Short mmCIF file of C-alpha atoms in Angstrom, two decimals:
data_model
loop_
_atom_site.label_atom_id
_atom_site.label_comp_id
_atom_site.label_asym_id
_atom_site.label_seq_id
_atom_site.Cartn_x
_atom_site.Cartn_y
_atom_site.Cartn_z
CA MET Y 1196 0.15 -0.08 0.12
CA THR Y 1197 1.08 3.31 -0.93
CA MET Y 1198 0.40 6.26 1.35
CA SER Y 1199 2.13 9.62 0.23
CA GLN Y 1200 4.67 8.12 -1.99
CA GLY Y 1201 5.45 5.74 1.01
CA ILE Y 1202 5.68 1.89 1.00
CA TYR Y 1203 4.41 0.41 3.66
CA LEU Y 1204 5.77 -3.01 4.93
CA ASP Y 1205 5.37 -2.78 8.82
CA ASN Y 1206 1.71 -4.53 9.01
CA ASN Y 1207 2.90 -6.77 11.91
CA ALA Y 1208 3.25 -3.41 13.85
CA THR Y 1209 -0.34 -2.10 13.01
CA THR Y 1210 -2.58 -2.21 9.36
CA ARG Y 1211 -4.27 0.35 7.80
CA VAL Y 1212 -8.32 0.54 8.76
CA ASP Y 1213 -9.74 -1.07 6.03
CA PRO Y 1214 -12.11 2.06 4.03
CA GLU Y 1215 -15.02 -0.74 3.60
CA ILE Y 1216 -14.32 -1.63 7.61
CA LEU Y 1217 -14.56 2.28 8.07
CA GLN Y 1218 -17.56 2.89 6.25
CA GLU Y 1219 -19.19 0.20 8.60
CA MET Y 1220 -18.34 2.02 11.96
CA LEU Y 1221 -19.09 5.10 11.26
CA PRO Y 1222 -22.64 4.98 11.69
CA LEU Y 1223 -22.10 3.94 15.29
CA PHE Y 1224 -20.39 7.55 16.43
CA THR Y 1225 -23.82 9.40 15.24
CA GLU Y 1226 -26.54 7.45 13.52
CA HIS Y 1227 -26.51 4.39 16.05
CA PHE Y 1228 -24.97 5.80 19.12
CA GLY Y 1229 -26.87 4.56 21.87
CA ASN Y 1230 -25.41 2.64 24.87
CA PRO Y 1231 -26.36 -0.81 23.87
CA SER Y 1232 -27.53 -1.78 27.59
CA SER Y 1233 -30.03 0.71 27.23
CA MET Y 1234 -33.50 -0.57 26.61
CA HIS Y 1235 -34.86 1.64 24.68
CA GLY Y 1236 -34.51 1.56 21.00
CA PHE Y 1237 -31.71 3.69 20.61
CA GLY Y 1238 -30.04 0.53 22.58
CA ALA Y 1239 -31.07 -2.27 21.03
CA ALA Y 1240 -30.01 -1.30 17.44
CA VAL Y 1241 -26.66 -1.36 18.89
CA GLY Y 1242 -26.80 -4.29 20.91
CA GLY Y 1243 -27.60 -5.91 17.53
CA LYS Y 1244 -25.12 -4.72 15.30
CA ILE Y 1245 -22.51 -5.84 18.78
CA GLU Y 1246 -23.69 -9.63 18.38
CA TRP Y 1247 -23.26 -9.08 14.38
CA ALA Y 1248 -19.91 -8.37 15.24
CA ARG Y 1249 -19.63 -11.24 17.61
CA LYS Y 1250 -20.59 -13.72 15.04
CA GLN Y 1251 -18.26 -12.91 12.41
CA VAL Y 1252 -15.12 -13.13 15.21
CA GLN Y 1253 -17.09 -16.85 15.56
CA ALA Y 1254 -16.65 -17.45 12.16
CA VAL Y 1255 -13.16 -16.22 11.78
CA LEU Y 1256 -11.91 -18.53 14.76
CA GLY Y 1257 -14.19 -21.38 13.51
CA ALA Y 1258 -15.43 -21.28 16.90
CA ALA Y 1259 -18.46 -23.17 17.80
CA HIS Y 1260 -20.64 -20.69 19.81
CA ASP Y 1261 -20.69 -16.85 19.49
CA SER Y 1262 -21.09 -16.47 23.13
CA GLU Y 1263 -17.44 -17.71 23.55
CA ILE Y 1264 -16.26 -14.11 22.28
CA VAL Y 1265 -15.58 -11.67 24.45
CA PHE Y 1266 -14.52 -8.32 23.62
CA THR Y 1267 -11.39 -6.18 24.71
CA SER Y 1268 -9.70 -3.50 24.28
CA GLY Y 1269 -6.90 -5.87 22.44
CA GLY Y 1270 -4.36 -8.30 22.58
CA THR Y 1271 -2.58 -7.52 25.86
CA GLU Y 1272 -5.57 -7.15 27.98
CA SER Y 1273 -6.94 -10.59 26.43
CA ASP Y 1274 -3.43 -11.86 26.94
CA ASN Y 1275 -3.35 -11.15 30.92
CA THR Y 1276 -7.66 -11.54 31.28
CA ALA Y 1277 -6.70 -15.68 30.07
CA ILE Y 1278 -3.80 -15.79 32.22
CA LEU Y 1279 -5.07 -14.19 35.61
CA SER Y 1280 -8.60 -15.80 35.50
CA ALA Y 1281 -6.87 -19.27 34.97
CA LEU Y 1282 -4.96 -18.49 38.36
CA GLU Y 1283 -8.17 -17.38 40.02
CA ALA Y 1284 -9.58 -19.79 38.97
CA TYR Y 1285 -7.19 -22.82 40.15
CA PRO Y 1286 -5.67 -20.90 43.26
CA LYS Y 1287 -4.15 -24.28 43.95
CA LYS Y 1288 -1.69 -24.81 41.30
CA ARG Y 1289 1.62 -22.32 41.22
CA GLU Y 1290 3.03 -23.03 37.57
CA ILE Y 1291 2.38 -21.21 34.16
CA VAL Y 1292 4.53 -22.46 30.85
CA THR Y 1293 5.15 -20.01 28.42
CA SER Y 1294 7.70 -19.72 25.47
CA VAL Y 1295 10.97 -17.46 25.79
CA VAL Y 1296 10.22 -15.98 22.84
CA GLU Y 1297 6.10 -14.61 23.39
CA HIS Y 1298 5.11 -10.96 23.16
CA PRO Y 1299 5.29 -8.48 26.23
CA GLY Y 1300 1.83 -8.81 26.98
CA VAL Y 1301 2.62 -12.44 28.00
CA LEU Y 1302 6.14 -12.27 29.14
CA SER Y 1303 5.72 -9.04 31.32
CA LEU Y 1304 3.00 -10.47 33.07
CA CYS Y 1305 4.63 -13.77 33.74
CA GLU Y 1306 8.06 -11.94 34.97
CA TYR Y 1307 5.64 -9.82 37.42
CA LEU Y 1308 3.92 -13.31 38.98
CA GLU Y 1309 7.00 -14.81 39.35
CA LYS Y 1310 9.15 -11.79 41.30
CA LYS Y 1311 5.82 -10.52 43.19
CA ARG Y 1312 3.42 -13.60 43.54
CA GLY Y 1313 5.44 -16.69 43.64
CA TYR Y 1314 4.73 -18.24 40.96
CA LYS Y 1315 7.06 -20.89 38.97
CA VAL Y 1316 7.33 -20.16 35.35
CA HIS Y 1317 8.79 -22.33 32.98
CA ARG Y 1318 9.63 -20.71 29.94
CA ILE Y 1319 10.01 -23.11 27.04
CA PRO Y 1320 13.05 -22.49 24.91
CA VAL Y 1321 13.45 -22.25 20.70
CA ASP Y 1322 16.01 -23.72 18.31
CA GLY Y 1323 17.74 -21.29 16.02
CA LYS Y 1324 14.75 -21.69 13.12
CA GLY Y 1325 12.63 -20.50 16.12
CA ASP Y 1326 10.43 -24.11 16.25
CA LEU Y 1327 9.71 -24.42 20.43
CA ASP Y 1328 11.74 -27.32 22.19
CA MET Y 1329 8.58 -30.09 22.45
CA GLU Y 1330 10.79 -32.00 24.98
CA ALA Y 1331 11.54 -28.96 27.43
CA TYR Y 1332 7.79 -28.66 26.62
CA ARG Y 1333 6.88 -31.91 27.39
CA THR Y 1334 8.91 -31.95 30.74
CA ALA Y 1335 7.36 -28.85 32.06
CA LEU Y 1336 3.74 -29.80 32.08
CA SER Y 1337 2.52 -31.39 35.25
CA ASP Y 1338 -0.68 -31.06 37.08
CA GLN Y 1339 0.87 -28.38 38.76
CA VAL Y 1340 0.48 -25.78 35.71
CA ALA Y 1341 -2.29 -23.83 35.64
CA ILE Y 1342 -1.94 -22.21 32.44
CA VAL Y 1343 0.26 -22.60 29.59
CA SER Y 1344 0.36 -19.61 27.01
CA ILE Y 1345 2.12 -20.00 23.91
CA MET Y 1346 1.94 -18.08 20.98
CA TRP Y 1347 -0.02 -19.35 17.73
CA ALA Y 1348 2.91 -17.41 15.20
CA ASN Y 1349 6.02 -15.10 16.59
CA ASN Y 1350 5.60 -11.60 15.81
CA GLU Y 1351 9.09 -11.06 14.73
CA THR Y 1352 9.88 -14.04 12.57
CA GLY Y 1353 6.14 -15.41 11.57
CA THR Y 1354 7.46 -18.82 13.14
CA ILE Y 1355 4.29 -20.99 13.40
CA PHE Y 1356 4.07 -23.29 16.72
CA PRO Y 1357 1.77 -26.31 16.53
CA VAL Y 1358 -0.76 -24.90 18.95
CA GLU Y 1359 -3.38 -27.35 18.53
CA GLU Y 1360 -0.72 -30.18 19.86
CA LEU Y 1361 0.26 -28.24 22.21
CA ALA Y 1362 -3.25 -27.58 23.91
CA ARG Y 1363 -3.92 -31.62 23.54
CA MET Y 1364 -0.54 -31.90 25.59
CA ALA Y 1365 -2.07 -29.42 27.96
CA LYS Y 1366 -5.11 -30.95 28.49
CA GLU Y 1367 -3.35 -34.49 29.39
CA VAL Y 1368 -2.38 -32.63 32.55
CA GLY Y 1369 -5.22 -30.78 33.15
CA ALA Y 1370 -3.99 -27.75 32.37
CA ILE Y 1371 -5.84 -24.42 30.74
CA PHE Y 1372 -4.16 -23.86 27.26
CA HIS Y 1373 -4.17 -20.16 26.04
CA THR Y 1374 -2.59 -18.85 22.67
CA ASP Y 1375 -1.73 -15.23 21.62
CA ALA Y 1376 -2.88 -15.30 18.29
CA VAL Y 1377 -2.76 -11.64 17.28
CA GLN Y 1378 -0.41 -12.41 14.46
CA SER Y 1379 -2.13 -15.44 12.84
CA VAL Y 1380 -6.12 -14.56 13.08
CA GLY Y 1381 -6.89 -13.80 9.58
CA LYS Y 1382 -3.99 -15.03 7.89
CA ILE Y 1383 -4.36 -18.79 8.62
CA PRO Y 1384 -7.32 -20.91 8.87
CA MET Y 1385 -8.54 -21.74 12.51
CA LYS Y 1386 -11.20 -24.39 13.79
CA LEU Y 1387 -11.20 -23.69 17.26
CA ALA Y 1388 -14.53 -25.82 17.57
CA ASP Y 1389 -12.18 -28.88 16.80
CA SER Y 1390 -9.18 -28.48 19.05
CA ALA Y 1391 -8.34 -28.59 22.73
CA ILE Y 1392 -7.49 -24.49 22.58
CA ASP Y 1393 -9.42 -23.16 25.59
CA MET Y 1394 -8.42 -19.03 25.40
CA LEU Y 1395 -7.10 -17.22 22.25
CA SER Y 1396 -5.92 -13.41 22.20
CA LEU Y 1397 -6.20 -10.99 19.01
CA SER Y 1398 -6.35 -7.56 18.21
CA GLY Y 1399 -8.21 -5.80 15.71
CA HIS Y 1400 -5.74 -3.35 14.35
CA LYS Y 1401 -3.31 -6.37 13.38
CA LEU Y 1402 -6.06 -7.07 10.86
CA HIS Y 1403 -7.39 -3.49 9.09
CA ALA Y 1404 -9.75 -2.92 11.98
CA PRO Y 1405 -8.53 0.20 14.26
CA LYS Y 1406 -6.89 0.21 17.59
CA GLY Y 1407 -8.03 -0.30 21.31
CA ILE Y 1408 -10.29 -3.46 20.01
CA GLY Y 1409 -9.59 -7.01 20.71
CA ALA Y 1410 -11.13 -10.19 21.71
CA LEU Y 1411 -10.58 -13.23 23.81
CA TYR Y 1412 -12.14 -16.23 22.72
CA VAL Y 1413 -13.14 -18.12 25.84
CA LYS Y 1414 -14.24 -21.73 25.45
CA ARG Y 1415 -17.75 -22.84 26.58
CA GLY Y 1416 -17.65 -24.57 29.63
CA LEU Y 1417 -14.11 -23.41 30.93
CA ARG Y 1418 -13.63 -22.22 34.51
CA PHE Y 1419 -13.30 -18.33 34.00
CA ARG Y 1420 -12.95 -15.00 36.00
CA PRO Y 1421 -12.89 -11.35 34.81
CA MET Y 1422 -10.17 -8.86 35.24
CA LEU Y 1423 -12.53 -6.33 35.10
CA ARG Y 1424 -14.98 -6.30 37.49
CA GLY Y 1425 -18.78 -3.83 37.32
CA GLY Y 1426 -21.31 -3.93 35.07
CA HIS Y 1427 -23.07 -6.37 33.25
CA GLN Y 1428 -21.56 -6.14 29.83
CA GLU Y 1429 -20.30 -9.29 27.76
CA ARG Y 1430 -22.32 -11.29 30.06
CA SER Y 1431 -19.86 -10.23 33.20
CA ARG Y 1432 -16.94 -11.26 31.58
CA ARG Y 1433 -15.86 -7.85 30.58
CA ALA Y 1434 -17.19 -4.72 32.57
CA GLY Y 1435 -17.39 -1.45 30.88
CA THR Y 1436 -19.64 0.28 28.33
CA GLU Y 1437 -18.69 -1.35 25.29
CA ASN Y 1438 -16.78 0.20 22.13
CA ALA Y 1439 -19.50 -0.04 19.66
CA PRO Y 1440 -17.55 1.66 16.71
CA GLY Y 1441 -14.36 -0.57 17.73
CA ILE Y 1442 -16.48 -3.79 17.64
CA VAL Y 1443 -18.28 -3.72 14.85
CA GLY Y 1444 -15.02 -2.81 13.18
CA LEU Y 1445 -13.59 -5.86 14.44
CA GLY Y 1446 -16.39 -7.99 13.39
CA ALA Y 1447 -16.57 -6.19 9.56
CA ALA Y 1448 -12.60 -6.69 9.73
CA ALA Y 1449 -13.34 -10.52 10.53
CA GLN Y 1450 -16.09 -10.89 7.90
CA LEU Y 1451 -13.60 -9.62 5.60
CA ALA Y 1452 -10.34 -11.78 6.67
CA LEU Y 1453 -12.53 -15.15 5.87
CA VAL Y 1454 -12.63 -13.47 1.99
CA HIS Y 1455 -9.30 -12.37 1.79
CA MET Y 1456 -7.26 -15.20 3.67
CA GLY Y 1457 -7.23 -17.25 0.20
CA ASP Y 1458 -5.17 -13.94 -1.34
CA GLU Y 1459 -2.71 -13.96 1.94
CA ASN Y 1460 -1.86 -17.61 1.34
CA THR Y 1461 -1.49 -17.05 -2.14
CA ARG Y 1462 -1.13 -13.51 -3.79
CA VAL Y 1463 0.44 -12.39 -0.53
CA LYS Y 1464 2.80 -15.13 0.18
CA ALA Y 1465 4.37 -14.93 -3.61
CA LEU Y 1466 5.22 -11.32 -2.81
CA ARG Y 1467 7.02 -12.00 0.58
CA ASP Y 1468 8.81 -15.04 -1.26
CA LYS Y 1469 10.08 -12.79 -4.17
CA LEU Y 1470 11.03 -10.01 -1.97
CA GLU Y 1471 13.28 -12.86 -0.01
CA LYS Y 1472 14.89 -14.00 -2.91
CA ALA Y 1473 15.95 -11.33 -4.45
CA ILE Y 1474 17.56 -9.70 -1.40
CA LEU Y 1475 19.43 -13.13 -0.73
CA ALA Y 1476 20.35 -13.06 -4.20
CA ALA Y 1477 21.69 -9.26 -4.36
CA VAL Y 1478 23.09 -8.79 -0.95
CA PRO Y 1479 25.72 -10.62 0.73
CA SER Y 1480 26.09 -12.02 4.20
CA CYS Y 1481 22.54 -12.14 5.06
CA PHE Y 1482 20.18 -14.86 6.05
CA VAL Y 1483 16.40 -15.31 6.98
CA THR Y 1484 15.46 -15.69 10.46
CA GLY Y 1485 12.78 -17.91 11.60
CA ASN Y 1486 11.09 -21.17 10.12
CA PRO Y 1487 11.58 -20.50 5.99
CA ASP Y 1488 9.03 -23.86 5.48
CA HIS Y 1489 6.32 -22.95 8.38
CA ARG Y 1490 5.55 -19.57 8.86
CA LEU Y 1491 3.04 -17.06 8.10
CA PRO Y 1492 2.51 -15.79 4.61
CA ASN Y 1493 3.36 -12.28 4.91
CA THR Y 1494 6.35 -12.01 7.04
CA CYS Y 1495 9.72 -11.45 6.25
CA ASN Y 1496 12.99 -11.23 8.39
CA ILE Y 1497 16.06 -10.80 7.46
CA ALA Y 1498 19.39 -10.80 9.43
CA PHE Y 1499 22.28 -8.29 7.78
CA GLU Y 1500 25.76 -8.83 9.54
CA TYR Y 1501 27.80 -6.38 10.73
CA ILE Y 1502 25.47 -3.23 10.36
CA GLU Y 1503 22.60 -1.86 12.65
CA GLY Y 1504 19.27 -2.18 11.85
CA GLU Y 1505 18.27 1.56 13.51
CA ALA Y 1506 20.53 2.55 10.15
CA ILE Y 1507 18.85 0.54 7.86
CA LEU Y 1508 15.17 1.90 8.88
CA LEU Y 1509 16.50 5.13 8.57
CA LEU Y 1510 17.80 4.79 5.21
CA LEU Y 1511 15.05 2.71 3.87
CA ASN Y 1512 12.55 5.70 5.30
CA GLU Y 1513 14.30 8.23 3.35
CA ALA Y 1514 13.70 6.21 0.34
CA GLY Y 1515 9.84 6.10 1.54
CA ILE Y 1516 9.39 2.55 2.92
CA ALA Y 1517 8.67 1.57 6.17
CA ALA Y 1518 9.77 -1.93 7.95
CA SER Y 1519 10.64 -2.67 11.65
CA SER Y 1520 13.76 -3.78 13.43
CA GLY Y 1521 14.90 -6.78 15.19
CA SER Y 1522 16.50 -4.48 18.12
CA ALA Y 1523 15.24 -2.52 20.80
CA CYS Y 1524 17.18 0.34 22.47
CA THR Y 1525 16.87 -0.21 25.96
CA SER Y 1526 18.78 1.93 29.09
CA GLY Y 1527 20.76 3.97 25.79
CA SER Y 1528 22.04 0.57 24.85
CA LEU Y 1529 21.42 -1.16 21.71
CA GLU Y 1530 20.63 -4.89 22.65
CA PRO Y 1531 18.98 -7.28 19.88
CA SER Y 1532 15.13 -8.42 20.41
CA HIS Y 1533 14.88 -11.17 22.92
CA VAL Y 1534 13.58 -13.39 20.13
CA MET Y 1535 17.04 -13.34 17.96
CA ARG Y 1536 18.70 -14.06 21.13
CA ALA Y 1537 16.59 -16.91 21.51
CA MET Y 1538 17.09 -18.37 18.34
CA GLY Y 1539 20.99 -17.66 18.99
CA VAL Y 1540 21.36 -15.63 16.06
CA PRO Y 1541 24.67 -14.21 16.63
CA TYR Y 1542 25.13 -10.84 17.73
CA THR Y 1543 26.83 -9.42 14.40
CA ALA Y 1544 23.90 -10.52 12.58
CA ALA Y 1545 21.04 -9.97 15.24
CA HIS Y 1546 21.42 -5.94 15.38
CA GLY Y 1547 20.74 -6.13 11.83
CA ALA Y 1548 17.43 -8.24 12.09
CA THR Y 1549 14.81 -6.31 9.81
CA ARG Y 1550 10.79 -7.12 9.45
CA PHE Y 1551 9.36 -6.94 6.47
CA SER Y 1552 5.75 -7.74 6.83
CA LEU Y 1553 3.22 -7.17 3.76
CA SER Y 1554 -0.72 -6.96 4.04
CA ARG Y 1555 -3.17 -7.91 1.24
CA GLU Y 1556 -2.71 -4.43 0.20
CA THR Y 1557 0.51 -4.83 -0.63
CA THR Y 1558 1.29 -4.32 -4.44
CA GLU Y 1559 3.80 -6.31 -6.80
CA GLU Y 1560 5.06 -2.76 -7.90
CA GLU Y 1561 5.94 -1.90 -4.00
CA ILE Y 1562 8.01 -5.20 -3.65
CA ASP Y 1563 9.93 -4.42 -7.16
CA ARG Y 1564 10.86 -0.90 -5.45
CA VAL Y 1565 12.00 -2.34 -2.00
CA ILE Y 1566 14.23 -4.91 -4.14
CA ALA Y 1567 15.48 -2.06 -5.97
CA VAL Y 1568 16.46 -0.05 -2.94
CA VAL Y 1569 17.71 -2.55 0.06
CA PRO Y 1570 21.07 -3.44 -2.07
CA GLY Y 1571 21.92 -0.23 -2.18
CA ILE Y 1572 21.14 0.88 1.45
CA ILE Y 1573 22.80 -2.01 2.89
CA ALA Y 1574 26.22 -1.39 0.67
CA LYS Y 1575 26.15 2.12 1.53
CA LEU Y 1576 25.87 1.17 5.18
CA ARG Y 1577 28.54 -1.68 5.16
CA SER Y 1578 31.15 0.89 3.25
CA LEU Y 1579 31.19 2.69 6.53
CA SER Y 1580 31.21 -0.16 9.12
CA PRO Y 1581 34.49 -1.03 11.02
CA TYR Y 1582 33.22 -4.59 11.26
CA TRP Y 1583 32.19 -5.18 7.71
CA GLN Y 1584 35.87 -4.46 6.60
CA GLN Y 1585 37.22 -6.43 8.65
CA GLU Y 1586 34.96 -9.24 8.29
CA ALA Y 1587 34.39 -9.28 4.55
CA GLY Y 1588 35.66 -12.19 2.61
CA LYS Y 1589 36.49 -14.23 5.80
CA PRO Y 1590 34.27 -17.58 6.11
CA LYS Y 1591 31.00 -17.36 8.11
CA GLU Y 1592 29.39 -20.05 10.50
CA PHE Y 1593 26.62 -19.49 12.46
CA ALA Y 1594 26.49 -20.58 15.98
CA PRO Y 1595 24.48 -19.49 18.89
CA VAL Y 1596 26.26 -16.93 20.82
CA TYR Y 1597 23.83 -16.84 23.81
CA SER Y 1598 23.07 -19.11 26.79
#
């Protein structure tokens, strides 16, 4: 998608609100403005639209019942609600299982629960492709585990985890299984009605709905405790007057995601592969991070050796291209992302990890432009890098450097 002569390839961070979705939302601000909890016609009209949206989210998830959908403010609230609900519902169970590559919405809460509330947290490692260590996962499971929370697909690399299998294993020891599917919903087919997954988080702004709206899938019959208490909204599972425009936007986004899912897994995937293949062919000493054979169709993360991701992003931005870095600035010193560290990506490459995330709005012309620009940017930055000058031409052996 081109905006103001720019090319947007940062769709895993957020997506543009689809104009068709916006049109569905606008009447909720002016024409259908009633409080859905009110008994008069103004409220009933809004309530009907919310229930329509609930059915659309049910459909994209392949859930058995629309009552299993609880609207929230987004992925982080859904993640927190799922984990805290399980711990409150099973207070005698004092262990949590998660992975080392989760979103901060899960990892930060787990760290808090571990340090402040004394829970034992099992953080399952990944290998060099970002795949979960299944033996470590199996070992961590026991009847003391209240909840397992493992993402469906990683936001940085796109690597997909076998969540249906993980859920079945969790159920064998009586644990609740939750998955953060913020990056996955709308990109890959789901049928929760046939799975052992108990709870699932999603966020509207990752699938062309607005920010500030999300949902938590809660399987019917699951013991559940709300995080927000107050009114009776969402069948007393999430108090607070409903964000009706956002909910309708999420419903419309879910409906469109089903329509476009085939395109995501064919045309968008082909564009991603074209971009990746061209960059790898034109730029020396770079490689794809994550599992190239088992990942989201829109996500490409390439690590460029001996240069900084932030410098790459700055020059891409000057060229009118938006992407994102695999590095994060912490306390004034640049550190590779926790995902790159967990995968054992060499330090010399982890800093240069750059994510290109496409959407159904991405065009081939845009990809061609990126292919034309990236090699020159990398060459320019490497010409300024003393590390590249020292290492250029030396044989490379990629080996994990993190414990």
